[in-house]
Tab-separated table of N, CA and C in Angstrom:
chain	number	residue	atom	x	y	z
M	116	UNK	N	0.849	-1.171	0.000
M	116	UNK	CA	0.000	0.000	0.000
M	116	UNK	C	0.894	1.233	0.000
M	117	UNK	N	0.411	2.159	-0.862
M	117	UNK	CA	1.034	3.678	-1.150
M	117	UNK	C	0.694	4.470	-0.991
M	118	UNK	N	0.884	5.148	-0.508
M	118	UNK	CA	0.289	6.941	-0.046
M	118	UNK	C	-0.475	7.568	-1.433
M	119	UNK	N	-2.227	8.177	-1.530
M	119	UNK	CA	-2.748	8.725	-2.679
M	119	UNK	C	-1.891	9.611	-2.873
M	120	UNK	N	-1.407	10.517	-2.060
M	120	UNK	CA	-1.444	12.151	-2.161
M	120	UNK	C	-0.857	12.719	-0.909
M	121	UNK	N	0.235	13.779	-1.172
M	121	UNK	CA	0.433	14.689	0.247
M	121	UNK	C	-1.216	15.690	0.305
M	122	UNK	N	-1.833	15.571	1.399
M	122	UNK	CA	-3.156	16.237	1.306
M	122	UNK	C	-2.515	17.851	1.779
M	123	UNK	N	-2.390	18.108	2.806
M	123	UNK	CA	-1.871	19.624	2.924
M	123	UNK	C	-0.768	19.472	4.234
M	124	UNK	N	-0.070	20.858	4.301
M	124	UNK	CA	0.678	21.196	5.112
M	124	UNK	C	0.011	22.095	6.468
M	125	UNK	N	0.038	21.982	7.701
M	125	UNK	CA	-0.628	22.927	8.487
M	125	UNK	C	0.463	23.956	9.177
M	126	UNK	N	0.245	25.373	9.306
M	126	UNK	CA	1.058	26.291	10.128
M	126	UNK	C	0.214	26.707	10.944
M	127	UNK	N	0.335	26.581	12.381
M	127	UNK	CA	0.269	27.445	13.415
M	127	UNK	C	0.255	28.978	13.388
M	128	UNK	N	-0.403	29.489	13.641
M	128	UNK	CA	-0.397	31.185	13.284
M	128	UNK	C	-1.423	31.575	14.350
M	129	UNK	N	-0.412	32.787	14.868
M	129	UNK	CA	-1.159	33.516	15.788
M	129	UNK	C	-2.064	34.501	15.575
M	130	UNK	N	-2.585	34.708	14.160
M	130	UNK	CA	-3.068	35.501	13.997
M	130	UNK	C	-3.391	34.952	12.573
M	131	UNK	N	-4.514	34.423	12.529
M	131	UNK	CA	-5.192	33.849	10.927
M	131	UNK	C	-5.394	35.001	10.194
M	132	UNK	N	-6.172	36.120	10.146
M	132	UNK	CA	-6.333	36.720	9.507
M	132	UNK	C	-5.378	37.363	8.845
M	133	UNK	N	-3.829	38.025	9.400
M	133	UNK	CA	-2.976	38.329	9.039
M	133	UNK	C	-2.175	37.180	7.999
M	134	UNK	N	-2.731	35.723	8.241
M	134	UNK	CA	-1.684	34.831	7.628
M	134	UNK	C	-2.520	34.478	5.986
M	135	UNK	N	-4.302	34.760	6.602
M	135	UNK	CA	-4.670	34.537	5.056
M	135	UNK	C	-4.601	35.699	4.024
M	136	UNK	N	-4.067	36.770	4.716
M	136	UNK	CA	-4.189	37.300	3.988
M	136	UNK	C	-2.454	37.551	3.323
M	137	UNK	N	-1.661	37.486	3.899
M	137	UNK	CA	-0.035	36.944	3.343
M	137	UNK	C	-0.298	35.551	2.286
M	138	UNK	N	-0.964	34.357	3.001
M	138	UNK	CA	-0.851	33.346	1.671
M	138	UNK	C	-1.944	33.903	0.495
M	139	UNK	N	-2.965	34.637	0.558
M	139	UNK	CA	-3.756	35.200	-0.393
M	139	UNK	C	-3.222	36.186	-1.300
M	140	UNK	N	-2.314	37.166	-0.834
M	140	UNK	CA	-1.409	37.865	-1.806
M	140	UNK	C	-0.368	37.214	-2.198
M	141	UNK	N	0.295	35.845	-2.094
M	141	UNK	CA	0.741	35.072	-3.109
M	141	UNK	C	0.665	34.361	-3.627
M	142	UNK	N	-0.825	34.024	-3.826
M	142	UNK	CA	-1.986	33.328	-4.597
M	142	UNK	C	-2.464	31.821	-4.427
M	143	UNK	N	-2.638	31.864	-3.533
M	143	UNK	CA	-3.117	30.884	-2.655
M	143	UNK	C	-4.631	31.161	-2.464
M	144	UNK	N	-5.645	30.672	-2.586
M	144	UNK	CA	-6.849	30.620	-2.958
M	144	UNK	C	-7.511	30.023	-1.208
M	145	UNK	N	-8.606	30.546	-0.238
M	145	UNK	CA	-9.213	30.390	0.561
M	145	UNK	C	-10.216	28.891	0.200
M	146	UNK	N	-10.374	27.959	0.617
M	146	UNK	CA	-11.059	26.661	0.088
M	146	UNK	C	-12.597	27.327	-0.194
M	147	UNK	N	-13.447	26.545	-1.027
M	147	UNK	CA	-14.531	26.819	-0.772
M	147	UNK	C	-15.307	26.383	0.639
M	148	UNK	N	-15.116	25.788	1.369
M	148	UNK	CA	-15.503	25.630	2.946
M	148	UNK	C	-14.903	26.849	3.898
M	149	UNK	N	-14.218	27.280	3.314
M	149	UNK	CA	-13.375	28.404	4.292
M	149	UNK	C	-12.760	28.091	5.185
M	150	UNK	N	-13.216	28.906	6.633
M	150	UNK	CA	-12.708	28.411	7.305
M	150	UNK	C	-13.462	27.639	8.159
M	151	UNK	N	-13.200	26.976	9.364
M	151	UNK	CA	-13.934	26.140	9.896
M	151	UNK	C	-13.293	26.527	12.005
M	152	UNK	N	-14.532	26.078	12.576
M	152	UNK	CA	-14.111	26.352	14.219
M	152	UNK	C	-13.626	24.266	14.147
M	153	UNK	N	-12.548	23.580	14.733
M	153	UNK	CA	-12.431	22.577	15.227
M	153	UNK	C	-12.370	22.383	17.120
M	154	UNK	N	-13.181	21.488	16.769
M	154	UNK	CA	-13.025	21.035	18.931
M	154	UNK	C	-13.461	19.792	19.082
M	155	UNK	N	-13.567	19.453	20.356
M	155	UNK	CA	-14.748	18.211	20.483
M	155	UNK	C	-13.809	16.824	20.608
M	156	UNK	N	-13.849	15.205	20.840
M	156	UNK	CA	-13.334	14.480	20.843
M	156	UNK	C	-12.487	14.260	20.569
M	157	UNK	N	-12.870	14.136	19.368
M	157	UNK	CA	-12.128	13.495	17.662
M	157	UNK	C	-11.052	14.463	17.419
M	158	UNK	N	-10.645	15.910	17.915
M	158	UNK	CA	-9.928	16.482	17.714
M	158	UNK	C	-8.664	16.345	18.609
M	159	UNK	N	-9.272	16.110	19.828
M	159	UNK	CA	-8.398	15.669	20.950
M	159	UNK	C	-7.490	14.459	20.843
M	160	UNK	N	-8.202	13.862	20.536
M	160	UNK	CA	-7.751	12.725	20.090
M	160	UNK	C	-6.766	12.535	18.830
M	161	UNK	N	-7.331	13.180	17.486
M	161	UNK	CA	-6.278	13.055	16.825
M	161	UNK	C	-4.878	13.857	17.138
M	162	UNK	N	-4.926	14.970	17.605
M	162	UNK	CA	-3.751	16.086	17.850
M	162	UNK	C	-3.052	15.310	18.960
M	163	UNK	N	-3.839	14.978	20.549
M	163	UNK	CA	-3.242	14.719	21.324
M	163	UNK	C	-3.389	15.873	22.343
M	164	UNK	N	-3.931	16.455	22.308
M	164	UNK	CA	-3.850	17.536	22.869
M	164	UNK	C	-5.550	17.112	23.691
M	165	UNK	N	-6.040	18.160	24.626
M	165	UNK	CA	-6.851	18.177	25.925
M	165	UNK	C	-8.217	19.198	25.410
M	166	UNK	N	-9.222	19.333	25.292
M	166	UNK	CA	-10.234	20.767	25.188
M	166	UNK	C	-9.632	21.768	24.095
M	167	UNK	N	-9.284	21.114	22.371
M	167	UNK	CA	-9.061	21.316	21.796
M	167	UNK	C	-10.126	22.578	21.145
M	168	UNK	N	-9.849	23.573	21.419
M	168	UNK	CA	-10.808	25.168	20.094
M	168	UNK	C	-10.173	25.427	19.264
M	169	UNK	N	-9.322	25.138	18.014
M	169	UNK	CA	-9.141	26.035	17.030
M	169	UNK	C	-9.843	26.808	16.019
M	170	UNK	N	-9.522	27.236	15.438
M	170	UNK	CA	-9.999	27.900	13.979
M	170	UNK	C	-9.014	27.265	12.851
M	171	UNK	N	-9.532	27.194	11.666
M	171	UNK	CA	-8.575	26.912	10.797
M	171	UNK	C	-8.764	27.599	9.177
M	172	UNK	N	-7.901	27.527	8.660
M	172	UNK	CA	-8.098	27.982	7.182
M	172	UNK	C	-7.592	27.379	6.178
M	173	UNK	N	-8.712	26.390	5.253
M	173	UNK	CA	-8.042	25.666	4.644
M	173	UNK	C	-7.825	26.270	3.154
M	174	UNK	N	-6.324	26.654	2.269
M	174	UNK	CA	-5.885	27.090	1.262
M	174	UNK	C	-5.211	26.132	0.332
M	175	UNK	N	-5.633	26.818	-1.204
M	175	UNK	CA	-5.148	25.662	-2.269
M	175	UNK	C	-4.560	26.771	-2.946
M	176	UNK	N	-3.394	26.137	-3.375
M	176	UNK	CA	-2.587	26.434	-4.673
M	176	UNK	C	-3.595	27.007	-5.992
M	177	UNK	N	-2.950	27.441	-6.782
M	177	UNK	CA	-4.044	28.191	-8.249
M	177	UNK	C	-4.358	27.015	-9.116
M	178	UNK	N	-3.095	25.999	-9.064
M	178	UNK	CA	-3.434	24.416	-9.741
M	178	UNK	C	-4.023	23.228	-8.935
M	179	UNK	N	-4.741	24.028	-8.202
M	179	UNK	CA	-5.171	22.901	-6.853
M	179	UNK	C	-4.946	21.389	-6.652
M	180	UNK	N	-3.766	21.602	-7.094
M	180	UNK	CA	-2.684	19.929	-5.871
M	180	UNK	C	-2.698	20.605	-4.552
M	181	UNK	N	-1.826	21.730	-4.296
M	181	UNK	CA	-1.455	21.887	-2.942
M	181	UNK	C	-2.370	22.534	-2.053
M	182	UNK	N	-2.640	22.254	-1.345
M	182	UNK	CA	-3.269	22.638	0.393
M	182	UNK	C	-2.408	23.367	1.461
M	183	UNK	N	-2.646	23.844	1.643
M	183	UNK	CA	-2.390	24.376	2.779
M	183	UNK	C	-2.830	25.191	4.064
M	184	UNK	N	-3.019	24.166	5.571
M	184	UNK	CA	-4.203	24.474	6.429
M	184	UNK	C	-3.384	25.578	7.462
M	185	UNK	N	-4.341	26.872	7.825
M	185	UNK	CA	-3.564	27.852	8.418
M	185	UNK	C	-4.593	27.353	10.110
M	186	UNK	N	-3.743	27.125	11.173
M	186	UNK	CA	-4.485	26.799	12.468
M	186	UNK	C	-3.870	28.061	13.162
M	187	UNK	N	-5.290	28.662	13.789
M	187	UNK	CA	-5.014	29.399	15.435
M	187	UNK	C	-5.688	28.354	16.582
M	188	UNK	N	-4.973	28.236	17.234
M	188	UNK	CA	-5.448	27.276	18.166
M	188	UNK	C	-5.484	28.523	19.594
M	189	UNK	N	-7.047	28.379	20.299
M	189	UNK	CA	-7.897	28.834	20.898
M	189	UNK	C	-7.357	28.530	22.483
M	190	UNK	N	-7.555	27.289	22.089
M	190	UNK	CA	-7.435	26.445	23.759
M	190	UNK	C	-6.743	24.962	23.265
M	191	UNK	N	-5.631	24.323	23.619
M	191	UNK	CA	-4.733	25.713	24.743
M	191	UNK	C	-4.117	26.640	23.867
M	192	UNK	N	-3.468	27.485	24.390
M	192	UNK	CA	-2.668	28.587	23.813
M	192	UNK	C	-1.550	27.661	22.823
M	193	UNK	N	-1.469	28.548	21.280
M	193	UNK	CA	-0.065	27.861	20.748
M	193	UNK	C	1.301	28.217	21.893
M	194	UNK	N	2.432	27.039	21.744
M	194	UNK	CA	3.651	27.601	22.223
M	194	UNK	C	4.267	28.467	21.288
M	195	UNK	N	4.896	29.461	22.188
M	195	UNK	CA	6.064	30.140	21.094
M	195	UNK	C	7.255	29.021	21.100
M	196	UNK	N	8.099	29.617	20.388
M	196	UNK	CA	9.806	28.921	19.821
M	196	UNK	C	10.250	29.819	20.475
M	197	UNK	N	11.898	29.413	20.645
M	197	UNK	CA	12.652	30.692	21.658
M	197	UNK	C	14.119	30.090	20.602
M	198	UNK	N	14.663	30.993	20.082
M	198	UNK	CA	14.091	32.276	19.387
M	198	UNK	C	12.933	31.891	18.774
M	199	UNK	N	12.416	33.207	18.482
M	199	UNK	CA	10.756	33.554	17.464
M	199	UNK	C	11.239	33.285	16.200
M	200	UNK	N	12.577	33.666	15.858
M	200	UNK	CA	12.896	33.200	14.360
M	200	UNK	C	14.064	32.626	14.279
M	201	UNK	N	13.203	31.250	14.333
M	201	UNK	CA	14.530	29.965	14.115
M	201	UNK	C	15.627	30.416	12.958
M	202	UNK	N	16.817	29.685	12.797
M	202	UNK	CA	17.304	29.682	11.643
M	202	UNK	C	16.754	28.463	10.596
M	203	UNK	N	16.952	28.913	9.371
M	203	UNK	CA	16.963	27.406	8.549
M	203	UNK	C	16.908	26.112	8.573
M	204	UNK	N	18.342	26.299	9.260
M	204	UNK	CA	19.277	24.602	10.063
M	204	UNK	C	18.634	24.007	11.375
M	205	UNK	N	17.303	24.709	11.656
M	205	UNK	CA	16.858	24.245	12.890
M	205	UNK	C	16.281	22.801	12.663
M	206	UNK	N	16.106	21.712	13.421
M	206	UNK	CA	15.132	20.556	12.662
M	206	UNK	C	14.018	20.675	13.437
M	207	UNK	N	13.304	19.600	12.169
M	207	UNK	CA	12.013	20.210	11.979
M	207	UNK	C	11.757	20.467	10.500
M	208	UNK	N	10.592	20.983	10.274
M	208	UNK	CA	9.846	21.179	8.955
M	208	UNK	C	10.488	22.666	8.380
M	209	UNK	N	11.373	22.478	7.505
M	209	UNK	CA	12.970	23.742	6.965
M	209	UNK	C	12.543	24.517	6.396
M	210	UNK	N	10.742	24.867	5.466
M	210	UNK	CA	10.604	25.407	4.854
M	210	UNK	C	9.716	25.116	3.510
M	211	UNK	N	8.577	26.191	3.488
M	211	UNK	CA	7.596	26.134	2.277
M	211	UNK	C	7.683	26.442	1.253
M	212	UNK	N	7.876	25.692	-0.287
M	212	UNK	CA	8.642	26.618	-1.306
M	212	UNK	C	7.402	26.646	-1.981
M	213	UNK	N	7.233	28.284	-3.140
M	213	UNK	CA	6.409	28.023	-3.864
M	213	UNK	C	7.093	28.440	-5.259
M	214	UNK	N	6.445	27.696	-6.191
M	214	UNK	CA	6.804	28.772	-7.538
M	214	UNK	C	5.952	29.549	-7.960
M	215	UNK	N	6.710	30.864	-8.651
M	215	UNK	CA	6.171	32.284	-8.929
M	215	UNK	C	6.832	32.547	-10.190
M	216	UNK	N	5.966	33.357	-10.771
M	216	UNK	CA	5.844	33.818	-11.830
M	216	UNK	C	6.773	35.085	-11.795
M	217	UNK	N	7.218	35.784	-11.110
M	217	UNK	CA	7.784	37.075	-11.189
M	217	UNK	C	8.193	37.592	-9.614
M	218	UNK	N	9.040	36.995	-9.454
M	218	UNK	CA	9.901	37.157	-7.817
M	218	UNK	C	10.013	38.265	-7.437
M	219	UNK	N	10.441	39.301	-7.949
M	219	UNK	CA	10.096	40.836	-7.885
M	219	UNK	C	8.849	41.901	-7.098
M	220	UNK	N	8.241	41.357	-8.611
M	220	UNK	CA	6.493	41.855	-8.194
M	220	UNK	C	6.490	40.659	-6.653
M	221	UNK	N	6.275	39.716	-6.515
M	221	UNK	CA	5.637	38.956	-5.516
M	221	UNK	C	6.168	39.461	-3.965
M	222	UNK	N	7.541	39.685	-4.032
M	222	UNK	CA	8.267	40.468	-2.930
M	222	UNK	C	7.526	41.279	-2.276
M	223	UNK	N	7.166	42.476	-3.484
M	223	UNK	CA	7.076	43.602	-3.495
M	223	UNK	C	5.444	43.972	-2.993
M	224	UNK	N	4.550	42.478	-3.028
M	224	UNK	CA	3.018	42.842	-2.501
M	224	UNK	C	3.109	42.014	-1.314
M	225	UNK	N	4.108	40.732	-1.152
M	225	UNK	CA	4.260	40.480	0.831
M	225	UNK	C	4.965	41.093	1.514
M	226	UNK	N	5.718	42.381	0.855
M	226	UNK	CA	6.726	43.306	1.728
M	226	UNK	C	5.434	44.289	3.317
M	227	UNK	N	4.324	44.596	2.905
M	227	UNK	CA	3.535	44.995	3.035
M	227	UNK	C	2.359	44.201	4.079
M	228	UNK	N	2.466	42.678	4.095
M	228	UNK	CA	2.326	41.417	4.361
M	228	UNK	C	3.239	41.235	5.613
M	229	UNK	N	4.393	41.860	5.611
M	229	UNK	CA	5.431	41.569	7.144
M	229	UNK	C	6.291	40.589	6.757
M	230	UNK	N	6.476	40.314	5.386
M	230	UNK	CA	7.357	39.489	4.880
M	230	UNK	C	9.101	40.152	4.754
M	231	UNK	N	9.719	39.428	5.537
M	231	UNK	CA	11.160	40.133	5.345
M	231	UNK	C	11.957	38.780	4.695
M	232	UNK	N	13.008	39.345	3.963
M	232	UNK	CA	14.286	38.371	3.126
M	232	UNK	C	15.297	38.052	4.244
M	233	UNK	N	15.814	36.872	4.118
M	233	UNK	CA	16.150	35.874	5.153
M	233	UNK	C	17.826	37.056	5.101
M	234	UNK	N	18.367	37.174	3.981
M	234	UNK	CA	19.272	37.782	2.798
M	234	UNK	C	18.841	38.757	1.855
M	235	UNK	N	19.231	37.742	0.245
M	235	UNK	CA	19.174	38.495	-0.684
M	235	UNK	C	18.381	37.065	-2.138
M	236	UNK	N	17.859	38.025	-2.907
M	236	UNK	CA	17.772	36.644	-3.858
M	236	UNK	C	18.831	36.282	-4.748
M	237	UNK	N	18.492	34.822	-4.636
M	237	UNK	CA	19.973	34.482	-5.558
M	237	UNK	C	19.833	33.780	-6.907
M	238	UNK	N	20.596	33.817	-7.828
M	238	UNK	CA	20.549	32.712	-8.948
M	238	UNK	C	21.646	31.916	-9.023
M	239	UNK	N	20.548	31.097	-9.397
M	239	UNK	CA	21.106	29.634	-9.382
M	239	UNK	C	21.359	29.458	-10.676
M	240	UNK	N	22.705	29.113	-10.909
M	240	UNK	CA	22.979	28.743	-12.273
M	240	UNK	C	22.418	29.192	-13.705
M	241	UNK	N	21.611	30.362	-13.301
M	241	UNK	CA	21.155	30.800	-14.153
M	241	UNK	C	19.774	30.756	-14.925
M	242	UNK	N	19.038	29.546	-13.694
M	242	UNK	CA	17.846	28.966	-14.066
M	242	UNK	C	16.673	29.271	-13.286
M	243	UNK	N	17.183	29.293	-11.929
M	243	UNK	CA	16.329	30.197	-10.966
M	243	UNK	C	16.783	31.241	-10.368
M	244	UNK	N	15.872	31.825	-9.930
M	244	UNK	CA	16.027	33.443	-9.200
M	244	UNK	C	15.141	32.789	-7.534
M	245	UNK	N	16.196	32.631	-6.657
M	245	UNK	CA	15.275	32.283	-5.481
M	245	UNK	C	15.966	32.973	-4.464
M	246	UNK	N	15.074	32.881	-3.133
M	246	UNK	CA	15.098	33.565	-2.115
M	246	UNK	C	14.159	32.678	-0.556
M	247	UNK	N	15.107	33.029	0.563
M	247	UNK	CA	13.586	32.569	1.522
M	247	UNK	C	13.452	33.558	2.516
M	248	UNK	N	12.253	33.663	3.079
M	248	UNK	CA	11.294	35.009	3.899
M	248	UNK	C	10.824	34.942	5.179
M	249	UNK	N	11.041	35.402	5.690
M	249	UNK	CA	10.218	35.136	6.943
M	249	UNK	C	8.579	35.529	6.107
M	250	UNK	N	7.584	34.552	7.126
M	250	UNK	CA	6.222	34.603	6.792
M	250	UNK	C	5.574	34.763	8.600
M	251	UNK	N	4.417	34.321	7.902
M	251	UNK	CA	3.479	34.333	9.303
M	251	UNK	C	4.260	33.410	10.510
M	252	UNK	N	3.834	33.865	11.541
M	252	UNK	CA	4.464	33.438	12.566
M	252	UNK	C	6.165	32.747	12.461
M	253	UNK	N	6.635	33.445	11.742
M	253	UNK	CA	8.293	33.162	11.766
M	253	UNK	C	8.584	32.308	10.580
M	254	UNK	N	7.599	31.118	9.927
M	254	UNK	CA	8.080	30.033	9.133
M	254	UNK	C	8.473	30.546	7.789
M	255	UNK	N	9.575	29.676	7.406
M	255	UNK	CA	10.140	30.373	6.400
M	255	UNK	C	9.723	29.819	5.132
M	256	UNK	N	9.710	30.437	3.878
M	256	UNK	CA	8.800	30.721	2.849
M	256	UNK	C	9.953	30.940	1.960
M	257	UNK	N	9.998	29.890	0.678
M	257	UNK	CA	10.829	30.238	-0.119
M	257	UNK	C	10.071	30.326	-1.420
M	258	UNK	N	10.699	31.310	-2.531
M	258	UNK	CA	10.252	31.313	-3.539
M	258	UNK	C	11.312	31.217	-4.627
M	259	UNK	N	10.840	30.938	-5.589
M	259	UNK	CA	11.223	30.454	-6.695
M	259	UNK	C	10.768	30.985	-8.287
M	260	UNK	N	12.015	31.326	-8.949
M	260	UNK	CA	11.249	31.895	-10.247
M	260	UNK	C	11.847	31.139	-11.258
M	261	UNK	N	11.409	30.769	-12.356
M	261	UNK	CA	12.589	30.245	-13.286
M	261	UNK	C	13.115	31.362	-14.300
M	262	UNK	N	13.830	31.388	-14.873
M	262	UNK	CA	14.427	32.622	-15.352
M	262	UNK	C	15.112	31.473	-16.776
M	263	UNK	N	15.727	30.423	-16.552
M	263	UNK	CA	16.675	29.870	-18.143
M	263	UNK	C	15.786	28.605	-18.034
């Protein structure tokens, strides 16, 4: 037996509204269910966690393969990280890449978003133009352009 499909990725975010609206200006599409309140048993149970309240926001890619679920969790409180902004090399989940059409422009409408450059963007051999960002709640966000 084989796995169908990666179904989605989830980020923790302290603040959903600020995060749908960062993955929405780099085109990431709100599901048609939206968002949804989770609690109750079955939630407890799957997470592991005790008197589970979140909120969540489930987002798809413009070619809808990818998912991606944005959680504020209610009760209990999310933990912070110490530092707030890991490096790269931390382990753990290293980073969300997307591809873009124009690395520039895309910068230039999550600059506004609270998106800062880790650096600088770089090319790669001449084929990509990439870079990674701080995003919502610290996780880092790489993008990708092809250029050759």
């Amino acid at each position: 037996m084989t796995i169908q499909r990666m179904d989605n990725v989830a980020i923790v975010v302290d603040d959903l509204d600020a995060a749908i609206a960062f993955f929405s200006e780099l085109g990431l599409e709100l599901e048609p269910e939206g968002r949804a309140h989770i609690e109750g048993a079955f939630a407890d149970q799957t997470v592991g966690l005790d008197g589970i309240r979140s909120e969540i926001a489930m987002m798809r890619t413009p070619d809808g393969h990818g998912r991606l679920e944005l959680t504020k969790y209610h009760h209990p409180a999310a933990s912070a990280t110490s530092p707030a902004a890991l490096p790269p090399n931390t382990l753990g989940l290293h980073r969300i890449m997307f591809a873009v059409d124009d690395l520039d422009d895309t910068l230039a409408r999550l600059r506004p978003h609270g998106a800062e450059l880790l650096r600088d963007v770089a090319n790669y051999e001449g084929v990509y133009r990439l870079c990674y960002l701080r995003g919502p709640a610290g996780i880092i966000v790489a993008l990708a352009e092809q250029v050759g």
